[in-house]
CSV table of C-alpha atoms (C1' of nucleotides) in Angstrom, one decimal:
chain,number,residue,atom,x,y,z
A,29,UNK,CA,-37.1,4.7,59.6
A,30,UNK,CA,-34.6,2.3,60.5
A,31,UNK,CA,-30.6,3.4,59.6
A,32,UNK,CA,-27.3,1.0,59.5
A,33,UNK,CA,-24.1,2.0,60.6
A,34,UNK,CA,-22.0,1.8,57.1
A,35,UNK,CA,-19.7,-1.6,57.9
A,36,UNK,CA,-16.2,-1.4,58.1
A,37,UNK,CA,-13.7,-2.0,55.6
A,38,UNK,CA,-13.8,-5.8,54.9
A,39,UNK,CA,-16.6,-6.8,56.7
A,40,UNK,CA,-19.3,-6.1,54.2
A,41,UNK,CA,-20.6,-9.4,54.7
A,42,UNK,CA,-22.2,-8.5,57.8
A,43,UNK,CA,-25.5,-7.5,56.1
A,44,UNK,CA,-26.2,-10.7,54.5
A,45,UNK,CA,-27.4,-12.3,57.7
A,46,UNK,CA,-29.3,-9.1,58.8
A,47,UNK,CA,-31.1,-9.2,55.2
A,48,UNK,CA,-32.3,-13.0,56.0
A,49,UNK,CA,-33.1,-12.4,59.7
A,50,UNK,CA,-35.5,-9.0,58.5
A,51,UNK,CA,-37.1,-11.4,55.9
A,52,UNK,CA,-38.1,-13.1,58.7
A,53,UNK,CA,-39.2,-10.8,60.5
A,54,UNK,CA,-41.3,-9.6,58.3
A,55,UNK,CA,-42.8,-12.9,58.0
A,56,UNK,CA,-43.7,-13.0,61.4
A,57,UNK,CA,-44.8,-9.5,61.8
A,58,UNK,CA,-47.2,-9.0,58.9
A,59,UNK,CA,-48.1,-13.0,58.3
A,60,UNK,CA,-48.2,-12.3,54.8
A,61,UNK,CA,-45.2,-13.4,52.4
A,62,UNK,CA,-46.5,-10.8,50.1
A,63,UNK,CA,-45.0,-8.1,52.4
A,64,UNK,CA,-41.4,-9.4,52.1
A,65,UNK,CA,-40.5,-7.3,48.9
A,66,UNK,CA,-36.8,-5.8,48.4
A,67,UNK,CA,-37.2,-2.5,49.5
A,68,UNK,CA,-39.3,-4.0,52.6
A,69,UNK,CA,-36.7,-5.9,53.6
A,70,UNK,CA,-33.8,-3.1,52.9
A,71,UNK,CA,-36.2,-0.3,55.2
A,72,UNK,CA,-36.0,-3.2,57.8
A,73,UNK,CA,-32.3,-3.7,57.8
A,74,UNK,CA,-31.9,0.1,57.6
A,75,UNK,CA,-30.7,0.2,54.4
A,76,UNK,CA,-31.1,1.3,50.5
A,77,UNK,CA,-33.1,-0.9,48.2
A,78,UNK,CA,-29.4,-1.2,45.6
A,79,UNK,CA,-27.8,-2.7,48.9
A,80,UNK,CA,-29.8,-6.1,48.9
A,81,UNK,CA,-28.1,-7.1,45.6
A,82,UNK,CA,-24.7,-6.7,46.5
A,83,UNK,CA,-25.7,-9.7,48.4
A,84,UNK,CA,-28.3,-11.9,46.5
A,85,UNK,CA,-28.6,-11.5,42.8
A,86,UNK,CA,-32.5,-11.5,42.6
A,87,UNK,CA,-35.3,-11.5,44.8
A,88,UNK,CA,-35.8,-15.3,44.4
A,89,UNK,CA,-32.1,-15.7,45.9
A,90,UNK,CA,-33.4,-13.7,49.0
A,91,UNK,CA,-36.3,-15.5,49.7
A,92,UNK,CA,-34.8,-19.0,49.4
A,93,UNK,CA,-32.4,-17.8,51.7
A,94,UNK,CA,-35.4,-16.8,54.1
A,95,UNK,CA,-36.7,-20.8,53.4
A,96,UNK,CA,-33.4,-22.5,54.5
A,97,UNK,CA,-33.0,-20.7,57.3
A,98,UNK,CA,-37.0,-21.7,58.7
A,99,UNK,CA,-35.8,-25.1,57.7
A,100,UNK,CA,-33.3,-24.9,60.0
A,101,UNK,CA,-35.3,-23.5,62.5
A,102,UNK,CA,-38.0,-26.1,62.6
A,103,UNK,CA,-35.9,-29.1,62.4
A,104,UNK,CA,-33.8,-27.5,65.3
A,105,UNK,CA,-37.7,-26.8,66.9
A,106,UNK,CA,-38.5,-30.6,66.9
A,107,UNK,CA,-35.1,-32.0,67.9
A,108,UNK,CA,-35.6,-30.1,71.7
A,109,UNK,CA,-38.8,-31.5,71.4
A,110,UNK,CA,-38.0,-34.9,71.6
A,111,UNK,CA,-34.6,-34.8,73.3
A,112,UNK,CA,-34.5,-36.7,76.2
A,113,UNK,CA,-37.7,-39.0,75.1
A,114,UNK,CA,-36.7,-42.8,74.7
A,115,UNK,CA,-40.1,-44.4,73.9
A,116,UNK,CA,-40.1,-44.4,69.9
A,117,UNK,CA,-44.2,-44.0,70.3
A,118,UNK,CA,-44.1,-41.3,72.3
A,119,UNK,CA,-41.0,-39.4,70.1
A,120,UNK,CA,-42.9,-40.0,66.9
A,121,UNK,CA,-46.4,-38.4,69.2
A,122,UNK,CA,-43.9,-35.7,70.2
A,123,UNK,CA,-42.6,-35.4,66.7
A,124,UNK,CA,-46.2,-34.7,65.1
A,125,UNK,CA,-46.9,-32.4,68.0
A,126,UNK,CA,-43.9,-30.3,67.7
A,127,UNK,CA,-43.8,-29.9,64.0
A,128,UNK,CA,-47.7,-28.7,64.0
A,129,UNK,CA,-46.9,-26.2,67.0
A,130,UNK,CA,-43.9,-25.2,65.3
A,131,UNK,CA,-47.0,-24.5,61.9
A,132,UNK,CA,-49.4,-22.1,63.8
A,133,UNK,CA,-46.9,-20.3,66.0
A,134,UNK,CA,-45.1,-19.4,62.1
A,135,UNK,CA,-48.0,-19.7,59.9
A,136,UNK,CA,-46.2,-17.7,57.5
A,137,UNK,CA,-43.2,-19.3,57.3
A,138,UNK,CA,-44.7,-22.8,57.6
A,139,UNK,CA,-46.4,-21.3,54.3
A,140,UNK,CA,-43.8,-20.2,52.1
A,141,UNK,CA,-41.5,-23.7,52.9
A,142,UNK,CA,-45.2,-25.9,52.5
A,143,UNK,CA,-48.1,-24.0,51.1
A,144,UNK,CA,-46.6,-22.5,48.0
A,145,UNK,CA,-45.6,-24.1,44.5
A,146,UNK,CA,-42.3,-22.8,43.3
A,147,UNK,CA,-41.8,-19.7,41.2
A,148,UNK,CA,-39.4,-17.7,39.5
A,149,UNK,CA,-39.4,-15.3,42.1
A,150,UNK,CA,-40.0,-18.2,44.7
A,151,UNK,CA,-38.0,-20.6,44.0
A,152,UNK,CA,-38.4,-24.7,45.9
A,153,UNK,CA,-34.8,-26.7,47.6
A,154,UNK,CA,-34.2,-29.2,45.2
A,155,UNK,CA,-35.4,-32.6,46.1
A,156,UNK,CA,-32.0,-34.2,47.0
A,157,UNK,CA,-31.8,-30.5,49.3
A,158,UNK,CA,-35.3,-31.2,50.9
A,159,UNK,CA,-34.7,-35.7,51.1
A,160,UNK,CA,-31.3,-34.8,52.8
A,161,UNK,CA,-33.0,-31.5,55.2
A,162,UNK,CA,-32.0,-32.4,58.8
A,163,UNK,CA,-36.0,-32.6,60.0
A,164,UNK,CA,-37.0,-35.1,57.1
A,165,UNK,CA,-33.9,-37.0,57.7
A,166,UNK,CA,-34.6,-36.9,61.0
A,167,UNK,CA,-38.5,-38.2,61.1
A,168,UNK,CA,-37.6,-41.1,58.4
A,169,UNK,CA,-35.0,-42.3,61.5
A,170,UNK,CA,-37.5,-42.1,64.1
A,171,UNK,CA,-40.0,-44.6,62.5
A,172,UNK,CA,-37.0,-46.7,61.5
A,173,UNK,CA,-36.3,-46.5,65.2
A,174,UNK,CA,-39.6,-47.6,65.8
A,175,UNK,CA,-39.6,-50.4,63.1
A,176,UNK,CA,-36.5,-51.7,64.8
A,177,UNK,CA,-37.5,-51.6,68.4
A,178,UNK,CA,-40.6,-54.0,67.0
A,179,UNK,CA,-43.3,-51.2,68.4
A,180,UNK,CA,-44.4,-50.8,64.5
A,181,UNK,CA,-44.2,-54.4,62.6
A,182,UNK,CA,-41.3,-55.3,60.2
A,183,UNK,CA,-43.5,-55.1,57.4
A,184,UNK,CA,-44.0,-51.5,57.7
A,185,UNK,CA,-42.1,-49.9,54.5
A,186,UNK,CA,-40.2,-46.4,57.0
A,187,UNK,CA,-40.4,-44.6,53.8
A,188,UNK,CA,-43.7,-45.2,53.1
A,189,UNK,CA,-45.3,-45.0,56.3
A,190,UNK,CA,-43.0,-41.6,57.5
A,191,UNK,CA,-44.7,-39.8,54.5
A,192,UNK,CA,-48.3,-40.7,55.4
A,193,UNK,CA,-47.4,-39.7,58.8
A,194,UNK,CA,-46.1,-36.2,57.4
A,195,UNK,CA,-49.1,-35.9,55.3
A,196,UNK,CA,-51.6,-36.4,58.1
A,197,UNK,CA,-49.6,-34.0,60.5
A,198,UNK,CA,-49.1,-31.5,57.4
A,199,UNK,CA,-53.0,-31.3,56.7
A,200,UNK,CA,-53.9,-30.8,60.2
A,201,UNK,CA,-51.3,-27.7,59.9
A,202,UNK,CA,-51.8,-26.7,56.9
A,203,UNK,CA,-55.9,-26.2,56.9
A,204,UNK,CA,-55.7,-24.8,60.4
A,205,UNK,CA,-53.6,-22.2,58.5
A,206,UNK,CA,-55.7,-22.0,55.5
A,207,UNK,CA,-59.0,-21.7,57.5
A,208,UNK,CA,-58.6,-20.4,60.4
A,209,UNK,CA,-62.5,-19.5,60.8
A,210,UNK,CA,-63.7,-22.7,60.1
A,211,UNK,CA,-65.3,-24.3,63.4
A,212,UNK,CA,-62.5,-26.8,63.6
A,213,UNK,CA,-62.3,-28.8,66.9
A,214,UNK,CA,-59.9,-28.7,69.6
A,215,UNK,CA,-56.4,-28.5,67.6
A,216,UNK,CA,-54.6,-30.5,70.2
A,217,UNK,CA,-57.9,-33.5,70.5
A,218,UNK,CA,-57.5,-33.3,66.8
A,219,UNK,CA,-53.5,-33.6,66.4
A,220,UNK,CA,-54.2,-36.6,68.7
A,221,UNK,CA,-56.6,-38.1,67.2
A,222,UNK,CA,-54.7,-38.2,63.8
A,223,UNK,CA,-51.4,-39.1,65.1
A,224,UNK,CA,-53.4,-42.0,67.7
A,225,UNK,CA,-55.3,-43.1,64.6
A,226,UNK,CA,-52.7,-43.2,61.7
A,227,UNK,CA,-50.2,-45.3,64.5
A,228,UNK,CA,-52.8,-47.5,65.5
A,229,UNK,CA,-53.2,-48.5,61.8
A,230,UNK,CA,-49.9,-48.9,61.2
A,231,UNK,CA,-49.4,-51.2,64.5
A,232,UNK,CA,-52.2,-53.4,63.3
A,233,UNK,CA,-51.1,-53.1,60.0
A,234,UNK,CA,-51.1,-56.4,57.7
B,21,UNK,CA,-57.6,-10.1,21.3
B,22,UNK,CA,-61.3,-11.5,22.2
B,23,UNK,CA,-64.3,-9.8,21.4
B,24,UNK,CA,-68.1,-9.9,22.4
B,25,UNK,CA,-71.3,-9.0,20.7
B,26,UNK,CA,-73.0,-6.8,23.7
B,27,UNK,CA,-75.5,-8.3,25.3
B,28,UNK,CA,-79.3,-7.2,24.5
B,29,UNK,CA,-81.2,-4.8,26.7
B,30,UNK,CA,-81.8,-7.1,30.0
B,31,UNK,CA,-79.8,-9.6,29.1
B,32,UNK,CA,-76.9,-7.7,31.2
B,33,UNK,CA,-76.8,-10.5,33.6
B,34,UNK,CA,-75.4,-13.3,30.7
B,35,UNK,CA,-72.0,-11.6,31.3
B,36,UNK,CA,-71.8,-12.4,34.6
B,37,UNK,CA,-71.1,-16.2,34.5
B,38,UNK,CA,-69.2,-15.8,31.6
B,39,UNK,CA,-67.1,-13.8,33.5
B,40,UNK,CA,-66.7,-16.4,36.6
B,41,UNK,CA,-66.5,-18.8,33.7
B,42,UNK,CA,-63.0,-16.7,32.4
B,43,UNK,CA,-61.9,-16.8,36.1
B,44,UNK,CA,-62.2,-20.9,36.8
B,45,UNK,CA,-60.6,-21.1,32.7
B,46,UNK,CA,-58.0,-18.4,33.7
B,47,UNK,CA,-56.9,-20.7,36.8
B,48,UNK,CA,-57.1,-24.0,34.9
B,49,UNK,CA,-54.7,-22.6,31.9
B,50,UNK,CA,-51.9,-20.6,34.1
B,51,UNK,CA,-51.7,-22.3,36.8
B,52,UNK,CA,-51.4,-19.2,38.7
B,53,UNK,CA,-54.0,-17.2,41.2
B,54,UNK,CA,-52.0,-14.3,40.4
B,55,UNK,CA,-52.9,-14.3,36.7
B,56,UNK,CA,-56.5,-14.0,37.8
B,57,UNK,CA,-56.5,-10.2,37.5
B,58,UNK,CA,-59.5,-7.9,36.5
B,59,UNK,CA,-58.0,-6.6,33.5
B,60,UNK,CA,-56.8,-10.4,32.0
B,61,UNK,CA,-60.8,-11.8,33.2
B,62,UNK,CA,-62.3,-8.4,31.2
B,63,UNK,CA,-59.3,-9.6,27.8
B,64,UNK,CA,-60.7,-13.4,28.1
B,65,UNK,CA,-64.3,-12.3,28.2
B,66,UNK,CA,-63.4,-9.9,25.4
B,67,UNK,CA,-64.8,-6.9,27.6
B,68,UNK,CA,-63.5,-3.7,29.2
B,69,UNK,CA,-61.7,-3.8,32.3
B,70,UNK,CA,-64.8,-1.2,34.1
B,71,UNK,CA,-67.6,-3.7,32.6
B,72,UNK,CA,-66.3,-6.8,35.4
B,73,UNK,CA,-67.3,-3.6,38.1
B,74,UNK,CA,-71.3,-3.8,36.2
B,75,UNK,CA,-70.9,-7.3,38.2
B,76,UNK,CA,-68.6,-7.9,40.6
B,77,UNK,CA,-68.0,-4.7,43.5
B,78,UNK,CA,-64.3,-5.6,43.9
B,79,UNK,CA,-62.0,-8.2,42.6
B,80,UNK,CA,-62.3,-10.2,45.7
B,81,UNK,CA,-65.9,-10.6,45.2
B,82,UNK,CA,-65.6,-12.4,41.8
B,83,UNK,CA,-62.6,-14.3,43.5
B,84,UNK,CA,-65.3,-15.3,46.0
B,85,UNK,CA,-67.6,-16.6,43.0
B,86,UNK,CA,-64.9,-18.2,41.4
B,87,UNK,CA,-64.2,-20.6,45.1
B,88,UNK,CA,-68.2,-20.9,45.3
B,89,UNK,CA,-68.2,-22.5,41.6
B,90,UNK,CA,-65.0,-24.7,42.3
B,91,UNK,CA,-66.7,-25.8,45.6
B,92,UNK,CA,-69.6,-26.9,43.6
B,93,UNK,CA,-67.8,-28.5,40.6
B,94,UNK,CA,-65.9,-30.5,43.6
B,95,UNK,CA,-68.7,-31.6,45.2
B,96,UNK,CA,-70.0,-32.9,42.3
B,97,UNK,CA,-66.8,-34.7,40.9
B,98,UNK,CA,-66.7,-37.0,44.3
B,99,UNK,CA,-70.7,-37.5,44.3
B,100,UNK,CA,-69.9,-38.9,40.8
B,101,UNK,CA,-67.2,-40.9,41.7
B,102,UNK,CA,-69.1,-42.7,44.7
B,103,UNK,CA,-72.4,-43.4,42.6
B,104,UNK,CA,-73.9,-46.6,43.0
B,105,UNK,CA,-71.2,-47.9,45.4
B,106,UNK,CA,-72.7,-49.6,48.3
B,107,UNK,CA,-70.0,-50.5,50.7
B,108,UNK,CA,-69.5,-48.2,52.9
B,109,UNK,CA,-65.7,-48.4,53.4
B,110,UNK,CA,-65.7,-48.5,49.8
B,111,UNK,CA,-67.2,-45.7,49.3
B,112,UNK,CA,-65.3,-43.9,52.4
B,113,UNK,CA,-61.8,-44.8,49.8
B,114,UNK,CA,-63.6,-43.9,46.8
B,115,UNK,CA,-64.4,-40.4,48.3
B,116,UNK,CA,-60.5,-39.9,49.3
B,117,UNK,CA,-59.2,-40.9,45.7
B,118,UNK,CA,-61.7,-38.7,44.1
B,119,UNK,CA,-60.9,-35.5,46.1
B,120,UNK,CA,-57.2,-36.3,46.0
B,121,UNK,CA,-57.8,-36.5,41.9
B,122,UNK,CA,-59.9,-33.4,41.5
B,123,UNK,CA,-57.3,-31.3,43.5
B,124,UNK,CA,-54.0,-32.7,41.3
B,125,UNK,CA,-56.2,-32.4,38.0
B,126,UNK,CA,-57.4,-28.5,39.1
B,127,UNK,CA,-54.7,-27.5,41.2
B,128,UNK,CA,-54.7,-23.7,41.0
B,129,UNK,CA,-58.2,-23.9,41.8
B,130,UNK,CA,-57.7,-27.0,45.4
B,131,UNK,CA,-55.0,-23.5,46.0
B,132,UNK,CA,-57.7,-21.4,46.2
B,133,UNK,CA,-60.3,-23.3,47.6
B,134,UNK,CA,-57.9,-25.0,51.0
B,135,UNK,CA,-54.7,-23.2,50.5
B,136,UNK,CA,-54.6,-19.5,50.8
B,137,UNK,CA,-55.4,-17.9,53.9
B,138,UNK,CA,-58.2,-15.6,53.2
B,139,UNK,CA,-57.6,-11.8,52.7
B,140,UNK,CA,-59.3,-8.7,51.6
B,141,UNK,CA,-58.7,-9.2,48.1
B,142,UNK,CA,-59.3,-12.9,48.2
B,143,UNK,CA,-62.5,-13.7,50.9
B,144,UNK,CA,-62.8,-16.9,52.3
B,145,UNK,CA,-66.4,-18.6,52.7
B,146,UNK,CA,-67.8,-18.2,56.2
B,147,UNK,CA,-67.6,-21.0,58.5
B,148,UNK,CA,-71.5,-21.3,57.9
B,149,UNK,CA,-71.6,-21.9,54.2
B,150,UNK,CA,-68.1,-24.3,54.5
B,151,UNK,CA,-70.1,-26.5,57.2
B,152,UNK,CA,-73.0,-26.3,55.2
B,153,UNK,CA,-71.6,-26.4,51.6
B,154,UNK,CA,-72.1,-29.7,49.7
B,155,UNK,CA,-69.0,-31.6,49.7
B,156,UNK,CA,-68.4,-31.6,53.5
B,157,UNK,CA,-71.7,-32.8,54.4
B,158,UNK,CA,-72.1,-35.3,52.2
B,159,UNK,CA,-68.5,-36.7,53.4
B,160,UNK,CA,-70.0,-36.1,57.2
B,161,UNK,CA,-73.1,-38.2,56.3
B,162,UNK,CA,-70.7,-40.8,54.4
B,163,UNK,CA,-68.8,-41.4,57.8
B,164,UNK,CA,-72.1,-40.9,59.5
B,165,UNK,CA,-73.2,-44.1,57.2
B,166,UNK,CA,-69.8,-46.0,58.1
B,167,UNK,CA,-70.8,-45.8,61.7
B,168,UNK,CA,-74.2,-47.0,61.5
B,169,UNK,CA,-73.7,-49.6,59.6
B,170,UNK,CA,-71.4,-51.3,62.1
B,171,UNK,CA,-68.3,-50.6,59.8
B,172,UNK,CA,-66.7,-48.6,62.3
B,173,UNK,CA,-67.0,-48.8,65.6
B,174,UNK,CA,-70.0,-47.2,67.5
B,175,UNK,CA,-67.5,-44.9,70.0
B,176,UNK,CA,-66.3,-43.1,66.8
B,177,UNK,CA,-66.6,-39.5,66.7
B,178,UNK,CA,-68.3,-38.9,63.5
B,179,UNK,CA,-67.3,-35.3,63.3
B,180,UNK,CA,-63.5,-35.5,64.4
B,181,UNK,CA,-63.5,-39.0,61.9
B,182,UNK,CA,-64.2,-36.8,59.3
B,183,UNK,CA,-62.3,-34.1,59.7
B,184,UNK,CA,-59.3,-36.6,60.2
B,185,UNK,CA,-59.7,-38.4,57.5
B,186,UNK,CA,-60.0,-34.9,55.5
B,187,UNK,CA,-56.5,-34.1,57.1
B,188,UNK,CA,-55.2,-36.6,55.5
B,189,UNK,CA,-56.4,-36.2,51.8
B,190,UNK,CA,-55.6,-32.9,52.0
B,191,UNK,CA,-52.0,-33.9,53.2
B,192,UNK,CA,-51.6,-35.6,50.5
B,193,UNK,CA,-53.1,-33.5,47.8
B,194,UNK,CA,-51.6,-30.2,48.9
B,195,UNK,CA,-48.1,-31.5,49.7
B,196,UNK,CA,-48.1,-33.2,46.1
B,197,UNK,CA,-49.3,-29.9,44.8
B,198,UNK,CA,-47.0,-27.4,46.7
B,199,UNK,CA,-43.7,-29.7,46.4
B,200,UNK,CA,-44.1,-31.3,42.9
B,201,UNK,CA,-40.5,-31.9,42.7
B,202,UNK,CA,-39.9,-33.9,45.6
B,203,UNK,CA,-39.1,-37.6,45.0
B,204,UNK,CA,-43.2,-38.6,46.5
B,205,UNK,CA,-43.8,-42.5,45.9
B,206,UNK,CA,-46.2,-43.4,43.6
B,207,UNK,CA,-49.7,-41.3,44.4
B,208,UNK,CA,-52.2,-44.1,44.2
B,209,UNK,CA,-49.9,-46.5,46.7
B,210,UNK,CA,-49.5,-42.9,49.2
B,211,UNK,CA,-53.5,-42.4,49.1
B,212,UNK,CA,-53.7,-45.7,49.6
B,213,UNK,CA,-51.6,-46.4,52.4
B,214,UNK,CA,-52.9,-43.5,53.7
B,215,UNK,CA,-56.5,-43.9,53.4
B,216,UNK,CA,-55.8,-47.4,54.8
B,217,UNK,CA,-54.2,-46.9,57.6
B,218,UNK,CA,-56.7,-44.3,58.8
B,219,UNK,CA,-59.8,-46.6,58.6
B,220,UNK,CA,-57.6,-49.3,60.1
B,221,UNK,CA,-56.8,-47.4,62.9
B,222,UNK,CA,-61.0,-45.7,63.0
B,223,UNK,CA,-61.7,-49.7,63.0
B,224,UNK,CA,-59.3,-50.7,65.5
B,225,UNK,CA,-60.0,-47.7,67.9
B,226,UNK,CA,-60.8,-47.9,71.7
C,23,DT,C1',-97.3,5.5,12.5
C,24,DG,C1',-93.6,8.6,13.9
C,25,DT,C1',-90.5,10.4,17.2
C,26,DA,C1',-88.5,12.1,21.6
C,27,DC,C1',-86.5,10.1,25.3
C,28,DA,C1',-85.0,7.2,29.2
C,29,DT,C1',-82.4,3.2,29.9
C,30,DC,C1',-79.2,-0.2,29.4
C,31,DA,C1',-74.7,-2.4,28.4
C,32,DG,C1',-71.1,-1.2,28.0
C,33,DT,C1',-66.2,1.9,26.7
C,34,DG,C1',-61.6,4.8,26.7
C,35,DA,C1',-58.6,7.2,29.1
C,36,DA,C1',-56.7,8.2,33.1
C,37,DC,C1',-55.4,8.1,38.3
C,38,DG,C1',-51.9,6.7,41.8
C,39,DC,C1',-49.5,2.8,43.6
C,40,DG,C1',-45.6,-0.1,44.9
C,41,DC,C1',-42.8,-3.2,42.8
C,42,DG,C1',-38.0,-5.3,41.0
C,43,DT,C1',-34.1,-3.7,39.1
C,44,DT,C1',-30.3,-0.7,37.0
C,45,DC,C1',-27.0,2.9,36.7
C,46,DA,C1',-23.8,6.2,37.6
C,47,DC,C1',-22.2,8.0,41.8
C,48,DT,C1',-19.8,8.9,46.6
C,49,DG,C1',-17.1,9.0,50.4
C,50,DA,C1',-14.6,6.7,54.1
C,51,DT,C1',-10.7,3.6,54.7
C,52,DG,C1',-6.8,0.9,54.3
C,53,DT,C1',-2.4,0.4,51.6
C,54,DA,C1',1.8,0.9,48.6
C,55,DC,C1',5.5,3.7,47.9
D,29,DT,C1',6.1,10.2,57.9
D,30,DG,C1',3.2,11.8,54.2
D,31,DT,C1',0.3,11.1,50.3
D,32,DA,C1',-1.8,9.2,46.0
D,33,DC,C1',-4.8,5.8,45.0
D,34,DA,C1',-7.5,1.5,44.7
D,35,DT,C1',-11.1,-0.6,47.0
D,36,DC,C1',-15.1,-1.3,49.5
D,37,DA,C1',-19.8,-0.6,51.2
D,38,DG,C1',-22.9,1.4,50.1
D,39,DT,C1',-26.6,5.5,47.9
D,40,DG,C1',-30.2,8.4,45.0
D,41,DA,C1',-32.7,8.8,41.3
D,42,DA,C1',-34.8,6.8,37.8
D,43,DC,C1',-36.8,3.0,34.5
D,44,DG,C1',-40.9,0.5,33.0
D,45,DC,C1',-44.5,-2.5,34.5
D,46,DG,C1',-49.2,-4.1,35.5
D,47,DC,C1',-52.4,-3.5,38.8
D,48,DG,C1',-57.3,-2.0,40.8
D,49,DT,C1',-60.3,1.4,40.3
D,50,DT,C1',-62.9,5.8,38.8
D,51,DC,C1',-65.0,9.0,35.7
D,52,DA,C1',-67.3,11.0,32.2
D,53,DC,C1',-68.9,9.2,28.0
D,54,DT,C1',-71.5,6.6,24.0
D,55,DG,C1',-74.6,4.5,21.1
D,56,DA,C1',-78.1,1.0,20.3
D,57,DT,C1',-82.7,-0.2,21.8
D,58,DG,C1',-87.1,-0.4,23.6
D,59,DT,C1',-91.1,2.5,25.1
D,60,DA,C1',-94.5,6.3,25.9
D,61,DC,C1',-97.2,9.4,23.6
DNA sequence: TGTACATCAGTGAACGCGCGTTCACTGATGTAC
DNA sequence: TGTACATCAGTGAACGCGCGTTCACTGATGTAC
C-alpha cells in the first residue's frame, strides 16, 4: 500500500490535484468508472478515506473534478492534432480523427464525459460549461473556418452541421467502446468513411 | 408489496417471462440499470429473492434476457415503422427516425442494449447473434435494396454504408440520451440533417 | 377408493462484501507573547 | 530565548446500507400401488 508524506504547514492543498490525477488513473488502469470509489482513490493517493473530503464535499464533487480535467485533456489532445494544418478539409478530417483516437486510447474516460447520463453521484457540466468547453468551442470554429473559406457552401447552418459532424464521429467512438467484439471493420476505413461521407454531403449540400 | 399465487405443478416455467417482463418494466420506470437488482426483479414479481436463481444462474444471465427481449421489441418497432413504404431512400430515413425514436422513448433499455461495455455481471451478445439478430440485418438488406435499385451508387460498400449510417443514429440517439441537458437543436431537424447529409454524401460518392 | 410418497415451486434467514460518510481524535508545526 | 497555544493536515474506527448468493426448509399436489 501506497503512503503520503503528511504536507507541510499551509500547503494542504497539495492533495487536491493528486486526488484528481489518481481518479484518473484509476480510470485508465481498471477501464471501469465503477472502480473509482473514495477509499480507491484515497489507497491510490496514499492516503485515509476521511482525507478526500477535506477536499471535495461528496463523491459527485470528486468525480466531476476527474470530468473537467479529461475535458481538458482531450481538447488539448485535438489542438496538437491539427496545429500546423491550414486546409480547413483536412483540420476538420484531422479533427474527427483525433477526437475518436483520443475515445479508444481512454475508453473509460471518453465514457464517464459521453456515455453516462448524470447522477447524484455523477453529476453532468452544465450546458453553458459544456457550449463554452474549449474542444466544442473549438470544432464549431473550424467549420465556421470552413464556411468562410467557401470549401463548405454559405448555406451550411456551423451550428447545425458541427453537431452532425460530432454525432457521426461520437457514434463511431462510442459503439467501438460499447462493443468491442462486434466484427466491426477497419476503425480507421470506417472513421474515413464517415467523416468522407458526412463532408461530401455537406459540400453538395442544397 | 406484490404478491403471486404459485404457479401449478409444471407450470414453473410461467415465472420466467414474468420475471424478464419485471426487468424490461423495472428499466422503463427508473430509468436506471442499477435499479435492475435481483432482489427489486423478485419484489416486482412478488417472489423471493432465491426463486429468480429457479431461472436465471446469475444476475447477468437474466440481464442477458432482458437485452435479447429489447433487441427483439426494437427490431420490431422499426419493421413497423417501415411497413408498406416502397421508396427505398424513404424507407432508409424512416429506419433512422424510428431507431432514433425507440432509443429516446426506452432509453435505459438503448443504455443497455449500445451503451455499456459488456461485463461479468452484464454479458453482451456474441458478435454472432448481433450480426445475425433481426434489426441489423434487416437494415443490411434495406441498404442492400438502396444499392440495387440504383438509388445509391453501385461502388457502395453495403456493409460499411450500413454500419455508417448506424454511426450516425446512434450519435445522435446516445448523445441526446447521455447529455439531456445540453442546449441540442430540435431532434427531428438533427436526425434529419443528419440522415440527409449521409445519403447525400452515399449518393454523391466516388 | 385410500394413502404413502416423490416432486415441484417456491420461502426465510443468513453469509460476507465494499461502499459513502461521520465523528471524535492526534500530533507536528508555526506563532504570539 | 523559551513556551503556551491555536491551527492545520490529516487518521482510525465505526455507522448503516443494499447487494448477490447460499442453505436448509416447507407445504401443496399429483401419482403409484
Amino acid at each position: 500500500v501506497n503512503v503520503r508524506a503528511r504536507a507541510k504547514r499551509g500547503e494542504g492543498e497539495r492533495l487536491r490535484p493528486e486526488i484528481v490525477e489518481a481518479g484518473m488513473r484509476l480510470l485508465l488502469e481498471t477501464g471501469d468508472e465503477e472502480a473509482v470509489t473514495i477509499r480507491a482513490v484515497a489507497r491510490a493517493v496514499g492516503v485515509s478515506p476521511p482525507s478526500i473530503y477535506l477536499h471535495f464535499p461528496d463523491k459527485g464533487a470528486l468525480l466531476l473534478a476527474v470530468c473537467e480535467e479529461t475535458f481538458a485533456t482531450l481538447d488539448d489532445h485535438i489542438e496538437r492534432a491539427v496545429a500546423g494544418i491550414d486546409d480547413p478539409m483536412d483540420e476538420l478530417r484531422a479533427r474527427g480523427r483525433a477526437y475518436v483516437d483520443f475515445g479508444l486510447e481512454n475508453p473509460e474516460h471518453y465514457r464517464i464525459l459521453f456515455m453516462t447520463r448524470p447522477t447524484d453521484s455523477h453529476p453532468a457540466l452544465t450546458p453553458q460549461e459544456a457550449l463554452a468547453s474549449g474542444a466544442f468551442v473549438h470544432h464549431l470554429e473550424a467549420v465556421q473556418r470552413a464556411v468562410d473559406a467557401g470549401v463548405l457552401p454559405p448555406e451550411v447552418d456551423p451550428l447545425l452541421a458541427a453537431i452532425g459532424l460530432w454525432s457521426g464521429v461520437h457514434g463511431i467512438t462510442s459503439l467501438l467502446i460499447a462493443k468491442p467484439d462486434f466484427p466491426w471493420p477497419d476503425r480507421d476505413q470506417l472513421v474515413d468513411h464517415v467523416l468522407t461521407t458526412l463532408v461530401r454531403g455537406l459540400v453538395q449540400g442544397a
